Amino acid sequence: MTELHVHDEEIWLDAACAHGLAEQLFLHRPYEACGVLRGNAAAGGMRIETLIPIRNVAPDPLHRFVLDPQTWVQQCLNPSGLLGIFHTHPHTVPAPSEEDLRQLPLFGDLLRIYLISSPDQSGSSILTQAYFIERSAAGDFHLRPARLRMA
C-alpha cells in the first residue's frame, strides 16, 4: 500500500492545547517537557484537540526527553485519535536536534505529528514548530515542516 502525502496539509492547534504547551514549557523549565497529541484528521490536514502531558524520564532531562513508558503504553493502547507527540526545547530554538531525529524510529510508525516548543526571545511566550513524521522509501524517518494554525 502506498501512502500519499499532500504537501499543503495544515496542522490546526486548539487554543486550549496552545495554552497547555506554554504551561508545560514554563512549568518544567529548565527541563524538557513532553507528551502526546490527540485529535482527528480534518479536510486539508490534522486538528489537535487534546494535549496529554507525560512525565519525562530521561536520565538527562535538560537535553533529552523520554516518555514515561507506562503512560506512553497506555496512550498507545487507545490509538483512536492519537496523532503525535510534543516536547519542549527550553534552551534552544524549536528545531529538531540530532537526538530528536535519532528517536524517530521509536514511534514514527504510530504517529503523524511532531511539535517542538521553545521560549521566544523575550522569554514570556513560546514559539512552536510543527512537523509531519514521514518515512522514506528506504525506511528512514524524517520530519517535514508543516504549517501550524491556531483553531
mmCIF file of C-alpha atoms in Angstrom:
data_model
loop_
_atom_site.group_PDB
_atom_site.id
_atom_site.type_symbol
_atom_site.label_atom_id
_atom_site.label_comp_id
_atom_site.label_asym_id
_atom_site.label_seq_id
_atom_site.Cartn_x
_atom_site.Cartn_y
_atom_site.Cartn_z
ATOM 1 C CA MET A 1 0.000 0.000 0.000
ATOM 2 C CA THR A 2 1.370 3.395 -0.957
ATOM 3 C CA GLU A 3 0.629 6.334 1.306
ATOM 4 C CA LEU A 4 0.205 9.691 -0.377
ATOM 5 C CA HIS A 5 1.400 12.815 1.387
ATOM 6 C CA VAL A 6 -0.321 16.050 0.497
ATOM 7 C CA HIS A 7 2.247 18.788 0.952
ATOM 8 C CA ASP A 8 -0.282 21.524 1.576
ATOM 9 C CA GLU A 9 -1.712 19.890 4.693
ATOM 10 C CA GLU A 10 -2.004 22.073 7.753
ATOM 11 C CA ILE A 11 -1.995 21.280 11.434
ATOM 12 C CA TRP A 12 -4.675 23.067 13.439
ATOM 13 C CA LEU A 13 -3.955 23.552 17.134
ATOM 14 C CA ASP A 14 -6.847 24.108 19.529
ATOM 15 C CA ALA A 15 -6.386 27.240 21.683
ATOM 16 C CA ALA A 16 -6.513 25.203 24.914
ATOM 17 C CA CYS A 17 -3.724 22.974 23.575
ATOM 18 C CA ALA A 18 -1.611 26.003 22.658
ATOM 19 C CA HIS A 19 -2.067 27.253 26.223
ATOM 20 C CA GLY A 20 -1.162 23.772 27.514
ATOM 21 C CA LEU A 21 2.088 23.775 25.523
ATOM 22 C CA ALA A 22 3.113 27.083 27.074
ATOM 23 C CA GLU A 23 2.126 25.854 30.527
ATOM 24 C CA GLN A 24 4.211 22.669 30.150
ATOM 25 C CA LEU A 25 7.233 24.592 28.865
ATOM 26 C CA PHE A 26 7.287 27.090 31.721
ATOM 27 C CA LEU A 27 6.200 24.631 34.434
ATOM 28 C CA HIS A 28 9.024 22.171 33.715
ATOM 29 C CA ARG A 29 11.760 24.622 32.752
ATOM 30 C CA PRO A 30 14.782 24.146 32.743
ATOM 31 C CA TYR A 31 13.901 20.534 31.831
ATOM 32 C CA GLU A 32 12.289 19.319 28.631
ATOM 33 C CA ALA A 33 8.582 18.552 28.886
ATOM 34 C CA CYS A 34 6.815 16.032 26.660
ATOM 35 C CA GLY A 35 3.524 14.327 25.938
ATOM 36 C CA VAL A 36 1.057 13.148 23.323
ATOM 37 C CA LEU A 37 -1.314 14.945 20.996
ATOM 38 C CA ARG A 38 -4.801 13.683 20.195
ATOM 39 C CA GLY A 39 -7.314 14.858 17.641
ATOM 40 C CA ASN A 40 -8.515 13.884 14.212
ATOM 41 C CA ALA A 41 -7.929 14.204 10.521
ATOM 42 C CA ALA A 42 -9.708 17.164 9.004
ATOM 43 C CA ALA A 43 -10.092 18.340 5.440
ATOM 44 C CA GLY A 44 -6.657 19.527 4.374
ATOM 45 C CA GLY A 45 -4.774 18.395 7.464
ATOM 46 C CA MET A 46 -4.923 17.409 11.120
ATOM 47 C CA ARG A 47 -6.646 19.026 14.080
ATOM 48 C CA ILE A 48 -5.040 18.721 17.537
ATOM 49 C CA GLU A 49 -7.758 18.880 20.183
ATOM 50 C CA THR A 50 -6.129 17.352 23.263
ATOM 51 C CA LEU A 51 -2.664 17.625 24.784
ATOM 52 C CA ILE A 52 -1.727 14.975 27.353
ATOM 53 C CA PRO A 53 1.473 15.682 29.316
ATOM 54 C CA ILE A 54 3.651 12.651 30.060
ATOM 55 C CA ARG A 55 6.464 12.641 32.595
ATOM 56 C CA ASN A 56 9.944 12.960 31.087
ATOM 57 C CA VAL A 57 12.034 10.089 32.497
ATOM 58 C CA ALA A 58 15.240 10.821 30.550
ATOM 59 C CA PRO A 59 18.460 10.474 32.556
ATOM 60 C CA ASP A 60 19.405 13.948 31.288
ATOM 61 C CA PRO A 61 16.086 15.863 31.076
ATOM 62 C CA LEU A 62 17.938 19.134 30.448
ATOM 63 C CA HIS A 63 18.791 17.990 26.907
ATOM 64 C CA ARG A 64 16.599 14.999 26.131
ATOM 65 C CA PHE A 65 13.124 13.601 26.591
ATOM 66 C CA VAL A 66 11.906 10.050 27.151
ATOM 67 C CA LEU A 67 8.190 9.490 27.582
ATOM 68 C CA ASP A 68 7.332 7.614 30.791
ATOM 69 C CA PRO A 69 6.891 4.047 29.425
ATOM 70 C CA GLN A 70 3.811 3.156 31.470
ATOM 71 C CA THR A 71 1.837 6.237 30.423
ATOM 72 C CA TRP A 72 3.117 6.009 26.839
ATOM 73 C CA VAL A 73 1.922 2.397 26.535
ATOM 74 C CA GLN A 74 -1.477 3.356 27.992
ATOM 75 C CA GLN A 75 -1.814 6.042 25.326
ATOM 76 C CA CYS A 76 -0.787 3.623 22.567
ATOM 77 C CA LEU A 77 -3.375 1.069 23.730
ATOM 78 C CA ASN A 78 -6.011 3.679 22.879
ATOM 79 C CA PRO A 79 -4.917 4.521 19.327
ATOM 80 C CA SER A 80 -8.120 6.300 18.327
ATOM 81 C CA GLY A 81 -7.223 9.950 17.806
ATOM 82 C CA LEU A 82 -3.530 9.504 18.666
ATOM 83 C CA LEU A 83 -1.842 11.942 16.264
ATOM 84 C CA GLY A 84 1.562 12.840 17.611
ATOM 85 C CA ILE A 85 3.897 13.935 20.343
ATOM 86 C CA PHE A 86 5.201 17.231 21.624
ATOM 87 C CA HIS A 87 8.257 18.215 23.557
ATOM 88 C CA THR A 88 9.987 21.403 24.561
ATOM 89 C CA HIS A 89 13.423 22.867 23.974
ATOM 90 C CA PRO A 90 13.755 25.209 26.973
ATOM 91 C CA HIS A 91 17.204 26.492 25.905
ATOM 92 C CA THR A 92 17.223 26.308 22.094
ATOM 93 C CA VAL A 93 15.038 27.028 19.073
ATOM 94 C CA PRO A 94 12.104 24.721 18.227
ATOM 95 C CA ALA A 95 14.034 22.773 15.594
ATOM 96 C CA PRO A 96 14.743 19.023 15.773
ATOM 97 C CA SER A 97 18.033 18.126 17.394
ATOM 98 C CA GLU A 98 20.160 15.176 16.323
ATOM 99 C CA GLU A 99 18.816 13.315 19.373
ATOM 100 C CA ASP A 100 15.225 14.070 18.312
ATOM 101 C CA LEU A 101 15.903 12.609 14.872
ATOM 102 C CA ARG A 102 17.588 9.525 16.347
ATOM 103 C CA GLN A 103 14.451 8.809 18.402
ATOM 104 C CA LEU A 104 12.021 8.968 15.439
ATOM 105 C CA PRO A 105 12.122 5.200 14.729
ATOM 106 C CA LEU A 106 10.807 4.557 18.275
ATOM 107 C CA PHE A 107 7.379 5.967 17.394
ATOM 108 C CA GLY A 108 7.444 7.016 13.745
ATOM 109 C CA ASP A 109 5.122 4.249 12.572
ATOM 110 C CA LEU A 110 2.494 5.186 15.174
ATOM 111 C CA LEU A 111 2.286 8.943 14.757
ATOM 112 C CA ARG A 112 1.931 11.672 12.129
ATOM 113 C CA ILE A 113 2.661 14.911 14.022
ATOM 114 C CA TYR A 114 5.684 16.201 15.944
ATOM 115 C CA LEU A 115 5.604 19.563 17.750
ATOM 116 C CA ILE A 116 8.520 21.351 19.402
ATOM 117 C CA SER A 117 8.041 24.463 21.557
ATOM 118 C CA SER A 118 10.648 26.909 22.858
ATOM 119 C CA PRO A 119 10.524 30.223 24.701
ATOM 120 C CA ASP A 120 10.653 33.275 22.456
ATOM 121 C CA GLN A 121 13.484 35.813 22.799
ATOM 122 C CA SER A 122 11.616 37.737 25.487
ATOM 123 C CA GLY A 123 11.106 34.533 27.489
ATOM 124 C CA SER A 124 7.465 35.421 28.119
ATOM 125 C CA SER A 125 5.737 33.455 25.351
ATOM 126 C CA ILE A 126 6.529 30.478 23.157
ATOM 127 C CA LEU A 127 7.402 29.586 19.592
ATOM 128 C CA THR A 128 6.068 26.277 18.294
ATOM 129 C CA GLN A 129 7.194 24.496 15.149
ATOM 130 C CA ALA A 130 5.108 21.679 13.671
ATOM 131 C CA TYR A 131 6.345 18.754 11.608
ATOM 132 C CA PHE A 132 4.838 15.775 9.842
ATOM 133 C CA ILE A 133 6.594 12.482 10.563
ATOM 134 C CA GLU A 134 7.325 10.736 7.279
ATOM 135 C CA ARG A 135 9.055 7.555 6.212
ATOM 136 C CA SER A 136 11.143 7.402 3.045
ATOM 137 C CA ALA A 137 11.027 4.539 0.550
ATOM 138 C CA ALA A 138 14.285 3.335 2.136
ATOM 139 C CA GLY A 139 12.554 3.103 5.523
ATOM 140 C CA ASP A 140 14.216 6.107 7.176
ATOM 141 C CA PHE A 141 12.117 8.545 9.170
ATOM 142 C CA HIS A 142 12.346 12.300 8.760
ATOM 143 C CA LEU A 143 10.427 15.398 9.789
ATOM 144 C CA ARG A 144 8.795 17.624 7.180
ATOM 145 C CA PRO A 145 7.963 21.174 8.351
ATOM 146 C CA ALA A 146 4.223 21.827 8.453
ATOM 147 C CA ARG A 147 2.057 24.921 8.651
ATOM 148 C CA LEU A 148 0.662 25.336 12.154
ATOM 149 C CA ARG A 149 -2.584 27.255 12.540
ATOM 150 C CA MET A 150 -4.446 28.195 15.693
ATOM 151 C CA ALA A 151 -8.008 26.905 15.822
#
